[in-house]
Amino acid sequence: MDEKKSAKKQTKNLERIKSSMFSRSLSLAKLTFQAGASIAQHGVTSALKNKEAKEENWKRLLQNQASLISSELGELKGSLMKAGQMLSMYGEHFLPPEANELLKSLQSDSPPLSWEAIEPTLKKNLSEKKLALLDIEKEALASASMGQVHRARIKATGESIVLKIQYPNVDKAIDSDLRAIRTLLGTLKLLPRDFNLDPLFAEVREMLSQETDYELEAQLTEEFYERLKDDTRFVVPKVLREFSGPRILATTFERGLRADDPLIQSLSQERRNKIALNFLDLYFKEIFDWGVVQTDPHSGNYRIRINPQGHDQLVLLDFGATRRYTEEFMHPYRRMVKGSLLNDHNTFFQAALELGFVQSDDDEDLKKVFEEFCFETVEPFITYEDPRNKAGQIDKDGTYDWKNTDLPQRLSKKVFQIVRKHSWRTPPKEMIFLDRKTGGVFIFLSVMRAKIRGRDLLLKYIEKVS
């Protein structure tokens, strides 16, 4: 699942969620009305205050709005929470900090539904005969915005499986939930006037619709299973079609520990590095070989299975956000990566031009800053002798410390420099979830405290790019 949380850490399950269109719309309208009223009150109380006091008042208002949203979200769940997660990851670079804080509040922790509330969905989607074959644990194993997971046992064989169960009507609420977010951001005046939200929201809507299609997710899971079944470094759960359907996805239960588990963290540097390199290799396969990318790299979607002989495996979960990219996009994108890595300015610029990141008549300063940004993103893969290695981020042996680096902060500053000094141009829509994937890869390697030489691995793939 996406933003998985262990249900066992929760103290109280929800007895219901607001799944009807009327009750959801009422809640969202209430939030927007409260926001509008707060804005009006803010204008009155700030009229005679100095600039500093006004800014403090504004921050307090946004904090109050975030708190109101969080308290309302528990019974809403669904696409509102998921869209908040998607948009805020994108917004880290491109939205004003205040807007992003509000979006983050949409990711409020929410407990799972109680068994009494989720059981009707099971009965509606699986026949009595099939349910009789299973012994299902009533306590959720994990919960998220769009559904929750229950462990089960096939009575005849004793095999452990998991059932991913979608919350009622979340698929029907996508459009109204996205409209509500747009209205809320507009009411609070958190977006620049020339900011075009349409491509961003269209991409998010498409992905949300896909993530509620469990039959498609079953197919995507099977495709990844086929791709990786002979690669012992990875484990993909097997889909059990007998117990799956449009709102239920059944797979084999695959044991493993999260990357931040103390046991994983206590592994030797060598073993953690090996896991990190395997993770990176999979990412490169998706980008350079397959053009098919699992774009939800949340830490809950990966487990590590420790092997006594040191042959540790990565367990890959949740393929609902898998995205297929066309060669028309991927080929120039790969050339941008190649140009950035090899300091090839011409290859980089032509590819960036093809994808519309820059235009030939753009301000020279914009072209320069954008190139600097992209050339800096490949820092973990440059050589020790590279002029970009001014601060010695790359050791003499070519290793990079993914934990102790300020690269994300430096990149964010570059983006803000672009947005602040130049008129906004919406990046290609494909970048929304590719950026999310790249950020997630960086976080995983950071959590693993990886110190690895990644250049050799990347060059194997770059060599294939014409």
Coordinates of C-alpha atoms in Angstrom, one line a residue:
M1 CA 0.0 0.0 0.0
D2 CA 1.0 3.6 -0.2
E3 CA 1.5 5.5 3.1
K4 CA 1.2 2.2 5.1
K5 CA 1.0 2.4 8.8
S6 CA 1.0 -0.6 11.1
A7 CA -2.5 -0.9 12.4
K8 CA -1.3 -2.5 15.6
K9 CA 0.2 0.9 16.6
Q10 CA -3.3 2.5 16.5
T11 CA -5.4 2.8 19.6
K12 CA -8.8 3.0 18.1
N13 CA -10.3 1.9 14.8
L14 CA -12.8 3.9 12.9
E15 CA -16.4 2.7 12.9
R16 CA -17.2 4.4 9.6
I17 CA -15.9 6.7 6.9
K18 CA -17.9 9.4 5.1
S19 CA -18.2 7.6 1.8
S20 CA -21.4 9.0 0.5
M21 CA -21.0 12.0 -1.9
F22 CA -23.4 14.1 0.2
S23 CA -21.6 13.6 3.5
R24 CA -18.1 14.1 1.9
S25 CA -19.2 17.2 0.1
L26 CA -20.7 18.6 3.3
S27 CA -17.4 18.1 5.1
L28 CA -15.4 19.6 2.4
A29 CA -17.7 22.6 2.0
K30 CA -17.4 23.1 5.8
L31 CA -13.6 23.2 5.5
T32 CA -13.7 25.7 2.6
F33 CA -16.3 27.9 4.4
Q34 CA -14.2 27.9 7.6
A35 CA -11.1 28.8 5.5
G36 CA -13.0 31.7 3.8
A37 CA -14.3 33.0 7.2
S38 CA -10.8 32.8 8.6
I39 CA -9.4 34.8 5.7
A40 CA -12.0 37.5 6.3
Q41 CA -11.3 37.6 10.0
H42 CA -7.5 37.7 9.3
G43 CA -8.1 40.8 7.1
V44 CA -10.0 42.6 9.8
T45 CA -7.6 41.8 12.7
S46 CA -4.4 42.5 10.6
A47 CA -5.5 45.8 9.1
L48 CA -3.7 48.0 11.5
K49 CA -0.7 45.7 12.3
N50 CA 2.8 45.9 11.0
K51 CA 4.3 43.5 8.4
E52 CA 5.9 41.2 11.0
A53 CA 2.7 40.9 13.0
K54 CA 0.7 40.3 9.8
E55 CA 3.0 37.4 8.8
E56 CA 2.7 35.9 12.3
N57 CA -1.1 36.1 12.1
W58 CA -1.0 34.5 8.6
K59 CA 1.2 31.5 9.8
R60 CA -1.2 31.0 12.8
L61 CA -4.2 31.0 10.5
L62 CA -2.6 28.3 8.3
Q63 CA -1.7 26.2 11.3
N64 CA -5.3 26.4 12.4
Q65 CA -6.6 25.4 9.0
A66 CA -4.2 22.5 8.9
S67 CA -5.5 21.4 12.3
L68 CA -9.1 21.6 11.2
I69 CA -8.4 19.6 8.1
S70 CA -6.6 16.9 10.0
S71 CA -9.5 16.5 12.4
E72 CA -12.0 16.2 9.6
L73 CA -9.9 13.8 7.5
G74 CA -10.1 10.7 9.6
E75 CA -13.7 10.0 8.4
L76 CA -13.0 11.1 4.9
K77 CA -9.9 9.0 3.9
G78 CA -9.7 8.3 0.1
S79 CA -8.4 10.5 -2.6
L80 CA -8.3 13.6 -0.5
M81 CA -5.5 12.1 1.6
K82 CA -3.8 10.5 -1.3
A83 CA -3.9 13.6 -3.5
G84 CA -2.4 15.6 -0.5
Q85 CA 0.5 13.1 -0.4
M86 CA 1.1 13.3 -4.2
L87 CA 0.8 17.0 -4.5
S88 CA 2.9 17.8 -1.5
M89 CA 5.8 15.7 -2.8
Y90 CA 5.6 17.6 -6.1
G91 CA 5.1 20.9 -4.1
E92 CA 8.4 20.5 -2.2
H93 CA 10.0 22.0 -5.2
F94 CA 7.4 24.1 -7.0
L95 CA 4.8 25.4 -4.5
P96 CA 5.0 28.1 -2.0
P97 CA 5.9 26.7 1.5
E98 CA 2.5 27.7 2.9
A99 CA 0.7 25.8 0.2
N100 CA 2.8 22.7 0.8
E101 CA 2.3 22.8 4.5
L102 CA -1.5 22.8 3.9
L103 CA -1.2 19.9 1.5
K104 CA 0.9 17.9 4.1
S105 CA -1.9 18.3 6.6
L106 CA -4.1 16.3 4.1
Q107 CA -1.9 13.3 4.9
S108 CA -3.2 13.2 8.5
D109 CA -2.6 9.8 10.2
S110 CA -5.8 7.9 10.1
P111 CA -6.6 4.6 11.8
P112 CA -8.1 1.6 9.9
L113 CA -11.8 0.8 9.7
S114 CA -13.1 -1.6 12.3
W115 CA -13.9 -5.2 11.1
E116 CA -17.6 -4.4 11.3
A117 CA -17.1 -1.5 8.9
I118 CA -14.9 -3.2 6.4
E119 CA -16.5 -6.7 6.4
P120 CA -19.5 -5.7 4.1
T121 CA -17.0 -4.8 1.4
L122 CA -15.5 -8.3 1.6
K123 CA -18.9 -9.9 1.5
K124 CA -20.0 -7.8 -1.5
N125 CA -16.9 -8.7 -3.5
L126 CA -16.2 -12.3 -2.5
S127 CA -18.8 -15.1 -2.5
E128 CA -19.8 -16.9 0.7
K129 CA -18.2 -20.0 -0.8
K130 CA -14.8 -18.3 -1.2
L131 CA -14.9 -16.5 2.1
A132 CA -15.5 -19.9 3.8
L133 CA -12.2 -21.1 2.4
L134 CA -10.4 -18.3 4.4
D135 CA -9.6 -17.6 8.0
I136 CA -9.3 -13.8 8.0
E137 CA -7.7 -11.8 10.8
K138 CA -10.2 -9.1 12.0
E139 CA -7.4 -6.7 13.0
A140 CA -5.9 -4.8 10.0
L141 CA -2.3 -5.5 9.3
A142 CA -1.8 -2.0 7.7
S143 CA -4.0 0.9 6.7
A144 CA -3.7 3.7 4.2
S145 CA -5.8 6.4 2.5
M146 CA -7.5 4.2 -0.2
G147 CA -7.8 0.9 1.7
Q148 CA -6.4 -1.4 4.3
V149 CA -4.7 -4.8 4.4
H150 CA -5.8 -7.9 6.4
R151 CA -3.8 -11.1 6.8
A152 CA -5.6 -14.4 6.1
R153 CA -4.9 -18.1 5.9
I154 CA -6.2 -20.5 3.3
K155 CA -7.7 -23.2 5.5
A156 CA -7.0 -26.1 3.1
T157 CA -3.3 -25.5 2.7
G158 CA -2.4 -23.3 5.7
E159 CA -0.8 -20.7 3.3
S160 CA -0.6 -17.1 4.6
I161 CA -2.0 -14.5 2.3
V162 CA -3.0 -10.8 2.4
L163 CA -6.2 -9.1 1.3
K164 CA -6.0 -5.5 0.2
I165 CA -9.5 -4.1 0.7
Q166 CA -10.6 -0.8 -0.9
Y167 CA -12.6 1.6 1.2
P168 CA -16.3 2.1 0.1
N169 CA -16.8 4.6 -2.8
V170 CA -13.3 6.1 -2.8
D171 CA -13.3 5.8 -6.6
K172 CA -16.5 7.9 -6.9
A173 CA -15.1 10.7 -4.8
I174 CA -12.0 11.5 -6.8
D175 CA -13.3 14.4 -8.8
S176 CA -15.1 16.1 -6.0
D177 CA -12.1 15.7 -3.6
L178 CA -9.7 17.2 -6.2
R179 CA -12.1 20.1 -6.8
A180 CA -12.2 20.6 -3.0
I181 CA -8.3 20.9 -2.8
R182 CA -8.2 23.4 -5.6
T183 CA -11.0 25.5 -4.0
L184 CA -9.2 25.3 -0.6
L185 CA -5.9 26.5 -2.1
G186 CA -7.7 29.2 -4.0
T187 CA -9.7 30.4 -1.0
L188 CA -6.5 30.7 1.0
K189 CA -4.7 32.5 -1.9
L190 CA -1.7 30.2 -1.6
L191 CA -0.9 29.9 -5.3
P192 CA 0.9 32.4 -7.7
R193 CA -1.6 34.0 -10.1
D194 CA 0.1 32.6 -13.2
F195 CA 0.3 29.0 -11.8
N196 CA -1.5 26.6 -14.1
L197 CA -2.8 23.7 -12.1
D198 CA -4.5 21.9 -14.9
P199 CA -1.7 19.5 -16.1
L200 CA -0.8 18.7 -12.5
F201 CA -4.3 17.9 -11.4
A202 CA -5.0 15.9 -14.6
E203 CA -2.0 13.7 -13.9
V204 CA -2.9 13.2 -10.3
R205 CA -6.5 12.4 -11.2
E206 CA -5.4 9.8 -13.7
M207 CA -3.1 8.1 -11.1
L208 CA -5.8 8.2 -8.4
S209 CA -8.3 6.5 -10.8
Q210 CA -5.6 3.9 -11.6
E211 CA -4.9 3.2 -8.0
T212 CA -8.6 2.3 -7.4
D213 CA -8.5 -0.3 -10.2
Y214 CA -7.4 -3.4 -8.3
E215 CA -7.8 -5.6 -11.4
L216 CA -5.2 -3.4 -13.2
E217 CA -3.0 -3.6 -10.1
A218 CA -3.2 -7.4 -10.2
Q219 CA -2.1 -7.4 -13.8
L220 CA 0.8 -5.0 -13.1
T221 CA 1.9 -7.1 -10.1
E222 CA 1.9 -10.2 -12.3
E223 CA 4.0 -8.3 -14.9
F224 CA 6.6 -7.4 -12.3
Y225 CA 6.5 -10.9 -11.0
E226 CA 7.3 -12.3 -14.5
R227 CA 10.1 -9.7 -15.0
L228 CA 11.9 -10.5 -11.7
K229 CA 11.0 -14.2 -11.0
D230 CA 14.5 -15.4 -12.0
D231 CA 16.3 -12.6 -10.2
T232 CA 16.9 -13.9 -6.7
R233 CA 17.7 -10.4 -5.3
F234 CA 14.0 -9.5 -5.5
V235 CA 10.7 -10.9 -4.3
V236 CA 7.3 -10.0 -5.8
P237 CA 4.1 -11.3 -4.2
K238 CA 2.1 -13.7 -6.3
V239 CA -1.4 -12.6 -7.1
L240 CA -4.2 -15.0 -6.1
R241 CA -6.9 -14.5 -8.7
E242 CA -9.3 -16.8 -6.9
F243 CA -9.7 -14.3 -4.0
S244 CA -9.3 -11.1 -6.0
G245 CA -11.7 -8.7 -7.7
P246 CA -12.4 -5.0 -8.5
R247 CA -12.2 -4.0 -4.9
I248 CA -10.1 -6.8 -3.4
L249 CA -6.5 -7.8 -4.2
A250 CA -5.2 -11.1 -2.8
T251 CA -1.5 -11.9 -2.8
T252 CA 0.9 -14.2 -1.1
F253 CA 2.1 -12.9 2.3
E254 CA 5.8 -12.0 2.0
R255 CA 7.7 -11.6 5.2
G256 CA 10.4 -8.9 5.6
L257 CA 11.4 -5.9 7.6
R258 CA 11.3 -2.2 6.9
A259 CA 14.6 -0.4 6.0
D260 CA 14.5 1.6 9.3
D261 CA 14.0 -1.5 11.4
P262 CA 16.8 -1.8 14.1
L263 CA 17.8 -5.3 12.8
I264 CA 18.3 -3.9 9.2
Q265 CA 20.2 -0.9 10.6
S266 CA 22.5 -3.2 12.5
L267 CA 23.6 -5.1 9.4
S268 CA 27.2 -4.5 8.3
Q269 CA 28.0 -1.6 6.0
E270 CA 28.8 -4.1 3.3
R271 CA 25.4 -5.8 3.4
R272 CA 23.5 -2.5 3.6
N273 CA 25.6 -1.3 0.6
K274 CA 24.7 -4.5 -1.4
I275 CA 21.0 -4.0 -0.7
A276 CA 21.2 -0.3 -1.7
L277 CA 23.0 -1.2 -5.0
N278 CA 20.3 -3.8 -5.8
F279 CA 17.6 -1.1 -5.1
L280 CA 19.4 1.3 -7.4
D281 CA 19.8 -1.3 -10.1
L282 CA 16.0 -2.0 -10.1
Y283 CA 15.4 1.8 -10.4
F284 CA 17.7 1.9 -13.4
K285 CA 16.0 -1.1 -15.0
E286 CA 12.7 0.6 -14.7
I287 CA 14.0 3.9 -16.2
F288 CA 16.4 2.6 -18.9
D289 CA 15.2 -0.8 -19.9
W290 CA 11.5 -1.2 -19.2
G291 CA 10.0 2.3 -19.4
V292 CA 7.7 1.0 -16.7
V293 CA 8.1 2.6 -13.3
Q294 CA 6.6 1.9 -9.9
T295 CA 6.1 5.5 -9.0
D296 CA 5.1 5.2 -5.3
P297 CA 8.4 4.6 -3.5
H298 CA 7.0 5.0 0.0
S299 CA 9.0 3.1 2.6
G300 CA 6.0 1.0 3.4
N301 CA 6.2 -0.5 -0.1
Y302 CA 9.5 -2.2 0.5
R303 CA 10.7 -4.9 2.9
I304 CA 14.1 -6.5 3.3
R305 CA 14.3 -10.2 3.9
I306 CA 17.4 -11.1 5.8
N307 CA 19.3 -14.3 4.8
P308 CA 21.7 -16.0 7.2
Q309 CA 24.2 -16.4 4.4
G310 CA 24.0 -12.7 3.5
H311 CA 21.9 -13.2 0.3
D312 CA 19.4 -10.5 1.5
Q313 CA 16.4 -9.8 -0.7
L314 CA 14.2 -6.8 -1.4
V315 CA 10.5 -7.6 -1.1
L316 CA 8.5 -5.3 -3.5
L317 CA 4.9 -4.4 -2.6
D318 CA 2.1 -2.4 -4.1
F319 CA 2.2 -1.8 -7.9
G320 CA -1.0 0.3 -8.1
A321 CA 1.0 3.4 -9.0
T322 CA 3.0 1.8 -11.8
R323 CA 3.3 4.0 -14.8
R324 CA 4.2 3.2 -18.4
Y325 CA 6.1 5.9 -20.2
T326 CA 6.3 6.3 -24.0
E327 CA 9.7 6.1 -25.8
E328 CA 8.9 9.6 -27.2
F329 CA 9.3 10.8 -23.6
M330 CA 11.8 8.3 -22.2
H331 CA 14.4 8.6 -24.9
P332 CA 15.1 12.3 -24.5
Y333 CA 14.7 12.0 -20.8
R334 CA 17.5 9.4 -20.8
R335 CA 19.6 11.6 -23.0
M336 CA 19.2 14.4 -20.4
V337 CA 20.5 12.1 -17.7
K338 CA 23.4 11.1 -20.0
G339 CA 24.3 14.6 -20.8
S340 CA 24.2 15.6 -17.1
L341 CA 26.4 12.7 -16.1
L342 CA 29.0 13.2 -18.8
N343 CA 29.0 17.0 -18.7
D344 CA 27.8 16.9 -22.3
H345 CA 26.1 20.3 -22.6
N346 CA 24.9 19.8 -26.2
T347 CA 23.3 16.4 -25.6
F348 CA 21.6 17.8 -22.5
F349 CA 20.3 21.0 -24.1
Q350 CA 18.9 19.2 -27.2
A351 CA 17.0 16.7 -25.0
A352 CA 15.7 19.4 -22.6
L353 CA 14.5 21.4 -25.7
E354 CA 12.8 18.3 -27.1
L355 CA 10.9 17.8 -23.8
G356 CA 10.0 21.4 -23.4
F357 CA 11.9 22.1 -20.2
V358 CA 13.6 25.0 -22.0
Q359 CA 12.9 26.9 -25.2
S360 CA 15.5 28.3 -27.6
D361 CA 14.5 31.9 -26.9
D362 CA 14.6 31.5 -23.1
D363 CA 16.6 33.9 -21.0
E364 CA 20.3 32.7 -21.0
D365 CA 20.3 32.9 -17.2
L366 CA 17.3 30.5 -17.0
K367 CA 19.0 28.0 -19.3
K368 CA 22.2 28.2 -17.2
V369 CA 20.5 27.7 -13.8
F370 CA 18.3 24.9 -15.1
E371 CA 21.4 23.1 -16.5
E372 CA 23.2 23.6 -13.2
F373 CA 20.3 22.1 -11.4
C374 CA 20.2 19.0 -13.6
F375 CA 24.0 18.6 -13.6
E376 CA 23.9 18.7 -9.8
T377 CA 21.2 16.0 -9.5
V378 CA 23.7 13.3 -10.8
E379 CA 26.2 14.2 -8.1
P380 CA 26.2 10.7 -6.5
F381 CA 27.5 9.3 -9.8
I382 CA 30.3 11.7 -10.8
T383 CA 34.0 10.9 -10.6
Y384 CA 36.4 12.1 -7.9
E385 CA 38.2 14.3 -10.5
D386 CA 35.0 15.9 -11.8
P387 CA 35.0 19.7 -11.3
R388 CA 31.6 19.4 -9.6
N389 CA 33.2 17.5 -6.8
K390 CA 34.4 20.7 -5.2
A391 CA 33.4 19.8 -1.6
G392 CA 34.7 16.3 -1.9
Q393 CA 31.3 14.6 -1.9
I394 CA 32.8 11.8 -3.9
D395 CA 35.6 9.9 -2.1
K396 CA 38.8 9.0 -4.0
D397 CA 37.5 5.4 -4.4
G398 CA 34.3 6.9 -6.1
T399 CA 32.0 6.2 -3.1
Y400 CA 29.2 8.6 -2.2
D401 CA 27.7 8.9 1.3
W402 CA 23.9 9.0 0.7
K403 CA 23.1 9.7 4.4
N404 CA 25.5 12.6 5.1
T405 CA 24.8 14.9 2.1
D406 CA 22.9 18.2 1.7
L407 CA 22.2 17.6 -2.0
P408 CA 18.3 17.7 -1.6
Q409 CA 18.5 21.1 0.2
R410 CA 20.9 22.4 -2.5
L411 CA 18.6 21.3 -5.3
S412 CA 15.6 22.8 -3.6
K413 CA 17.4 26.2 -3.4
K414 CA 18.1 25.9 -7.1
V415 CA 14.5 25.3 -8.0
F416 CA 13.3 28.2 -5.9
Q417 CA 15.9 30.4 -7.6
I418 CA 14.4 29.4 -11.0
V419 CA 10.8 29.9 -9.8
R420 CA 11.6 33.3 -8.1
K421 CA 13.6 34.9 -11.0
H422 CA 11.8 33.5 -14.0
S423 CA 8.2 33.1 -15.2
W424 CA 6.7 29.7 -14.3
R425 CA 6.5 27.0 -17.0
T426 CA 4.8 23.8 -16.0
P427 CA 7.2 20.8 -16.5
P428 CA 6.2 17.8 -18.6
K429 CA 3.3 16.0 -16.8
E430 CA 5.4 12.8 -16.8
M431 CA 7.8 14.4 -14.4
I432 CA 5.3 14.5 -11.5
F433 CA 5.6 10.9 -10.6
L434 CA 9.1 10.4 -11.9
D435 CA 10.2 13.0 -9.5
R436 CA 8.4 11.2 -6.7
K437 CA 10.2 8.0 -7.6
T438 CA 13.6 9.7 -7.7
G439 CA 13.0 11.3 -4.3
G440 CA 11.9 8.0 -2.8
V441 CA 15.1 6.3 -4.1
F442 CA 17.2 8.9 -2.5
I443 CA 15.3 8.5 0.8
F444 CA 15.7 4.7 0.8
L445 CA 19.4 4.9 0.2
S446 CA 19.8 7.5 2.9
V447 CA 17.8 5.4 5.4
M448 CA 20.1 2.5 4.5
R449 CA 23.1 4.8 5.2
A450 CA 24.6 3.6 1.9
K451 CA 28.2 4.4 1.0
I452 CA 28.4 3.1 -2.5
R453 CA 30.1 3.6 -5.9
G454 CA 27.0 4.0 -8.1
R455 CA 28.7 5.4 -11.2
D456 CA 29.8 2.0 -12.6
L457 CA 26.2 0.8 -12.3
L458 CA 24.7 3.8 -14.0
L459 CA 27.3 3.7 -16.8
K460 CA 26.1 0.2 -17.8
Y461 CA 22.7 1.7 -18.6
I462 CA 23.9 5.0 -20.0
E463 CA 26.1 3.2 -22.6
K464 CA 22.8 1.9 -24.2
V465 CA 21.5 5.4 -24.7
S466 CA 22.0 6.7 -28.2

